């Protein structure tokens, strides 16, 4: 351990990358730490339709993120790929302990985002990667001409189900209510798509199969009736994609930082309850989790970190 950075940004999704851009441009010595690929949730999103100024129909999550990453590099933020296991956030110097080393900074921006909520059915763990997936962009091509089911009724479920219709011969959306939560414009496209089918008022109770997923027990929550869905014998399997919301990536900060339902509490300027510790993006308590709000959070957090550092001197 040697260098004490001005600011460490944990997470390189849209919030972390925007923070990296603003911190770097402000000539703060900046380190961005990410454990996997840049982009967080949008790295696995096929189509981005609502980021202001983009070319419509031409923007995918990975393409947008690639440009954000390049912009951060241009303004001088350092990068490291590591999994942080422990954080010490109190005091004037914050320490983050990872598998590869320890990192220190006077300010920290937490932008660790959120991850997909499990479907919650019996045997789910046994079939993740063997029929069950949480990423259409990653796994759709495995289901070329197969049958696919999607659980959820929000923007993600409907958009990703539509994406899956480009690969699967039939896509059935399973939703626990009889109306979708997704934006009306997205719903309209889905209802018009001839490959889309809907199972309303239904939850998946159990999944099964020899090696690969080929059986599913679906319960109608109004009638209690259970329908057994079996893979077509010629196929031998079907796909089941879960898009039922997100869970915050905040376990690392438990007991150190104020949270609400696992999301970090901040004020409008991204300050947490600990001086010098900021949070940005999906990880914080907020009303709208979108790329545009994540990027805005990141920019605010970086500028507030700069102000905090100036006042420390
Ligand atoms: P979401 O909006 O929270 O929707 C989650 C869906 O899953 C809801 O329909 C919910 O049902 C259902 N659900 C929740 N828990 C469930 C359970 N245990 N079993 C079965 N179903 C369950 O999540 P999201 O679609 O992932 O979106 C997250 C955020 O990203 C939202 O703010 C969304 O607007 C945004 N987003 C935006 C876009 C876009 O604008 N293009 C694309 C993707 C995501 P109920 O409806 O009954 O509650």
PDB file of N, CA and C and ligand atoms in Angstrom, residues 50 153-156 159 175-177 181 243-245 289-290, ligand 1:
ATOM      1  N   UNK A  50     -33.685   5.261 -23.995  1.00  0.00           N
ATOM      2  CA  UNK A  50     -34.106   6.498 -23.331  1.00  0.00           C
ATOM      3  C   UNK A  50     -32.957   7.266 -22.689  1.00  0.00           C
ATOM      4  N   UNK A 153     -43.012  -8.487 -15.019  1.00  0.00           N
ATOM      5  CA  UNK A 153     -43.976  -7.653 -15.741  1.00  0.00           C
ATOM      6  C   UNK A 153     -43.520  -6.212 -15.875  1.00  0.00           C
ATOM      7  N   UNK A 154     -42.261  -5.930 -15.508  1.00  0.00           N
ATOM      8  CA  UNK A 154     -41.741  -4.561 -15.590  1.00  0.00           C
ATOM      9  C   UNK A 154     -41.063  -4.298 -16.937  1.00  0.00           C
ATOM     10  N   UNK A 155     -40.418  -3.150 -17.043  1.00  0.00           N
ATOM     11  CA  UNK A 155     -39.731  -2.763 -18.289  1.00  0.00           C
ATOM     12  C   UNK A 155     -38.719  -3.824 -18.715  1.00  0.00           C
ATOM     13  N   UNK A 156     -37.939  -4.304 -17.749  1.00  0.00           N
ATOM     14  CA  UNK A 156     -36.884  -5.266 -18.108  1.00  0.00           C
ATOM     15  C   UNK A 156     -37.492  -6.534 -18.685  1.00  0.00           C
ATOM     16  N   UNK A 159     -39.069  -5.840 -22.210  1.00  0.00           N
ATOM     17  CA  UNK A 159     -38.054  -5.523 -23.239  1.00  0.00           C
ATOM     18  C   UNK A 159     -37.194  -6.735 -23.553  1.00  0.00           C
ATOM     19  N   UNK A 175     -46.497 -13.557 -15.543  1.00  0.00           N
ATOM     20  CA  UNK A 175     -46.577 -12.403 -14.629  1.00  0.00           C
ATOM     21  C   UNK A 175     -47.548 -12.709 -13.490  1.00  0.00           C
ATOM     22  N   UNK A 176     -47.181 -12.257 -12.293  1.00  0.00           N
ATOM     23  CA  UNK A 176     -47.978 -12.613 -11.115  1.00  0.00           C
ATOM     24  C   UNK A 176     -49.298 -11.849 -11.037  1.00  0.00           C
ATOM     25  N   UNK A 177     -49.454 -10.815 -11.864  1.00  0.00           N
ATOM     26  CA  UNK A 177     -50.733 -10.068 -11.890  1.00  0.00           C
ATOM     27  C   UNK A 177     -51.320 -10.163 -13.299  1.00  0.00           C
ATOM     28  N   UNK A 181     -46.487  -3.888 -15.497  1.00  0.00           N
ATOM     29  CA  UNK A 181     -45.988  -2.654 -14.887  1.00  0.00           C
ATOM     30  C   UNK A 181     -45.183  -1.840 -15.923  1.00  0.00           C
ATOM     31  N   UNK A 243     -36.696 -11.688 -14.722  1.00  0.00           N
ATOM     32  CA  UNK A 243     -36.490 -10.228 -14.692  1.00  0.00           C
ATOM     33  C   UNK A 243     -37.489  -9.626 -13.710  1.00  0.00           C
ATOM     34  N   UNK A 244     -37.278  -9.889 -12.434  1.00  0.00           N
ATOM     35  CA  UNK A 244     -38.271  -9.443 -11.449  1.00  0.00           C
ATOM     36  C   UNK A 244     -37.661  -8.425 -10.482  1.00  0.00           C
ATOM     37  N   UNK A 245     -36.887  -7.551 -11.044  1.00  0.00           N
ATOM     38  CA  UNK A 245     -36.348  -6.471 -10.223  1.00  0.00           C
ATOM     39  C   UNK A 245     -34.946  -6.762  -9.739  1.00  0.00           C
ATOM     40  N   UNK A 289     -34.436   4.327 -11.075  1.00  0.00           N
ATOM     41  CA  UNK A 289     -33.125   3.708 -11.351  1.00  0.00           C
ATOM     42  C   UNK A 289     -32.948   3.557 -12.855  1.00  0.00           C
ATOM     43  N   UNK A 290     -32.279   4.514 -13.461  1.00  0.00           N
ATOM     44  CA  UNK A 290     -32.071   4.567 -14.899  1.00  0.00           C
ATOM     45  C   UNK A 290     -30.624   4.977 -15.162  1.00  0.00           C
TER      46      UNK A 290
HETATM   47  P1  LIG B   1     -39.434  -3.520 -11.733  1.00  0.00           P
HETATM   48  O1  LIG B   1     -39.883  -2.343 -12.503  1.00  0.00           O
HETATM   49  O2  LIG B   1     -39.259  -3.424 -10.266  1.00  0.00           O
HETATM   50  O3  LIG B   1     -40.442  -4.704 -12.071  1.00  0.00           O
HETATM   51  C1  LIG B   1     -40.314  -5.944 -11.455  1.00  0.00           C
HETATM   52  C2  LIG B   1     -41.416  -6.839 -11.969  1.00  0.00           C
HETATM   53  O4  LIG B   1     -41.225  -8.115 -11.390  1.00  0.00           O
HETATM   54  C3  LIG B   1     -42.804  -6.354 -11.592  1.00  0.00           C
HETATM   55  O5  LIG B   1     -43.698  -6.556 -12.670  1.00  0.00           O
HETATM   56  C4  LIG B   1     -43.150  -7.221 -10.391  1.00  0.00           C
HETATM   57  O6  LIG B   1     -44.520  -7.550 -10.308  1.00  0.00           O
HETATM   58  C5  LIG B   1     -42.407  -8.491 -10.680  1.00  0.00           C
HETATM   59  N1  LIG B   1     -41.989  -9.157  -9.452  1.00  0.00           N
HETATM   60  C6  LIG B   1     -41.318  -8.624  -8.394  1.00  0.00           C
HETATM   61  N2  LIG B   1     -41.079  -9.561  -7.453  1.00  0.00           N
HETATM   62  C7  LIG B   1     -41.603 -10.698  -7.934  1.00  0.00           C
HETATM   63  C8  LIG B   1     -41.670 -12.034  -7.433  1.00  0.00           C
HETATM   64  N3  LIG B   1     -41.141 -12.358  -6.248  1.00  0.00           N
HETATM   65  N4  LIG B   1     -42.272 -12.952  -8.186  1.00  0.00           N
HETATM   66  C9  LIG B   1     -42.817 -12.637  -9.389  1.00  0.00           C
HETATM   67  N5  LIG B   1     -42.784 -11.410  -9.925  1.00  0.00           N
HETATM   68  C10 LIG B   1     -42.181 -10.456  -9.196  1.00  0.00           C
HETATM   69  O7  LIG B   1     -38.013  -4.084 -12.255  1.00  0.00           O
HETATM   70  P2  LIG B   1     -37.308  -3.989 -13.680  1.00  0.00           P
HETATM   71  O8  LIG B   1     -38.252  -4.283 -14.770  1.00  0.00           O
HETATM   72  O9  LIG B   1     -36.064  -4.813 -13.539  1.00  0.00           O
HETATM   73  O10 LIG B   1     -36.860  -2.479 -13.753  1.00  0.00           O
HETATM   74  C11 LIG B   1     -36.013  -1.910 -12.753  1.00  0.00           C
HETATM   75  C12 LIG B   1     -35.892  -0.429 -13.022  1.00  0.00           C
HETATM   76  O11 LIG B   1     -35.190  -0.236 -14.254  1.00  0.00           O
HETATM   77  C13 LIG B   1     -37.249   0.239 -13.185  1.00  0.00           C
HETATM   78  O12 LIG B   1     -37.178   1.532 -12.672  1.00  0.00           O
HETATM   79  C14 LIG B   1     -37.425   0.289 -14.682  1.00  0.00           C
HETATM   80  O13 LIG B   1     -38.261   1.363 -15.110  1.00  0.00           O
HETATM   81  C15 LIG B   1     -35.994   0.495 -15.150  1.00  0.00           C
HETATM   82  N6  LIG B   1     -35.818  -0.013 -16.519  1.00  0.00           N
HETATM   83  C16 LIG B   1     -36.098   0.847 -17.528  1.00  0.00           C
HETATM   84  C17 LIG B   1     -35.972   0.438 -18.823  1.00  0.00           C
HETATM   85  C18 LIG B   1     -36.284   1.387 -19.911  1.00  0.00           C
HETATM   86  O14 LIG B   1     -36.790   2.465 -19.614  1.00  0.00           O
HETATM   87  N7  LIG B   1     -36.027   1.110 -21.151  1.00  0.00           N
HETATM   88  C19 LIG B   1     -35.562  -0.879 -19.113  1.00  0.00           C
HETATM   89  C20 LIG B   1     -35.313  -1.740 -18.055  1.00  0.00           C
HETATM   90  C21 LIG B   1     -35.461  -1.293 -16.752  1.00  0.00           C
HETATM   91  P3  LIG B   1     -45.629  -6.439  -9.910  1.00  0.00           P
HETATM   92  O15 LIG B   1     -45.806  -5.616 -11.158  1.00  0.00           O
HETATM   93  O16 LIG B   1     -46.801  -7.272  -9.557  1.00  0.00           O
HETATM   94  O17 LIG B   1     -45.064  -5.693  -8.755  1.00  0.00           O
END
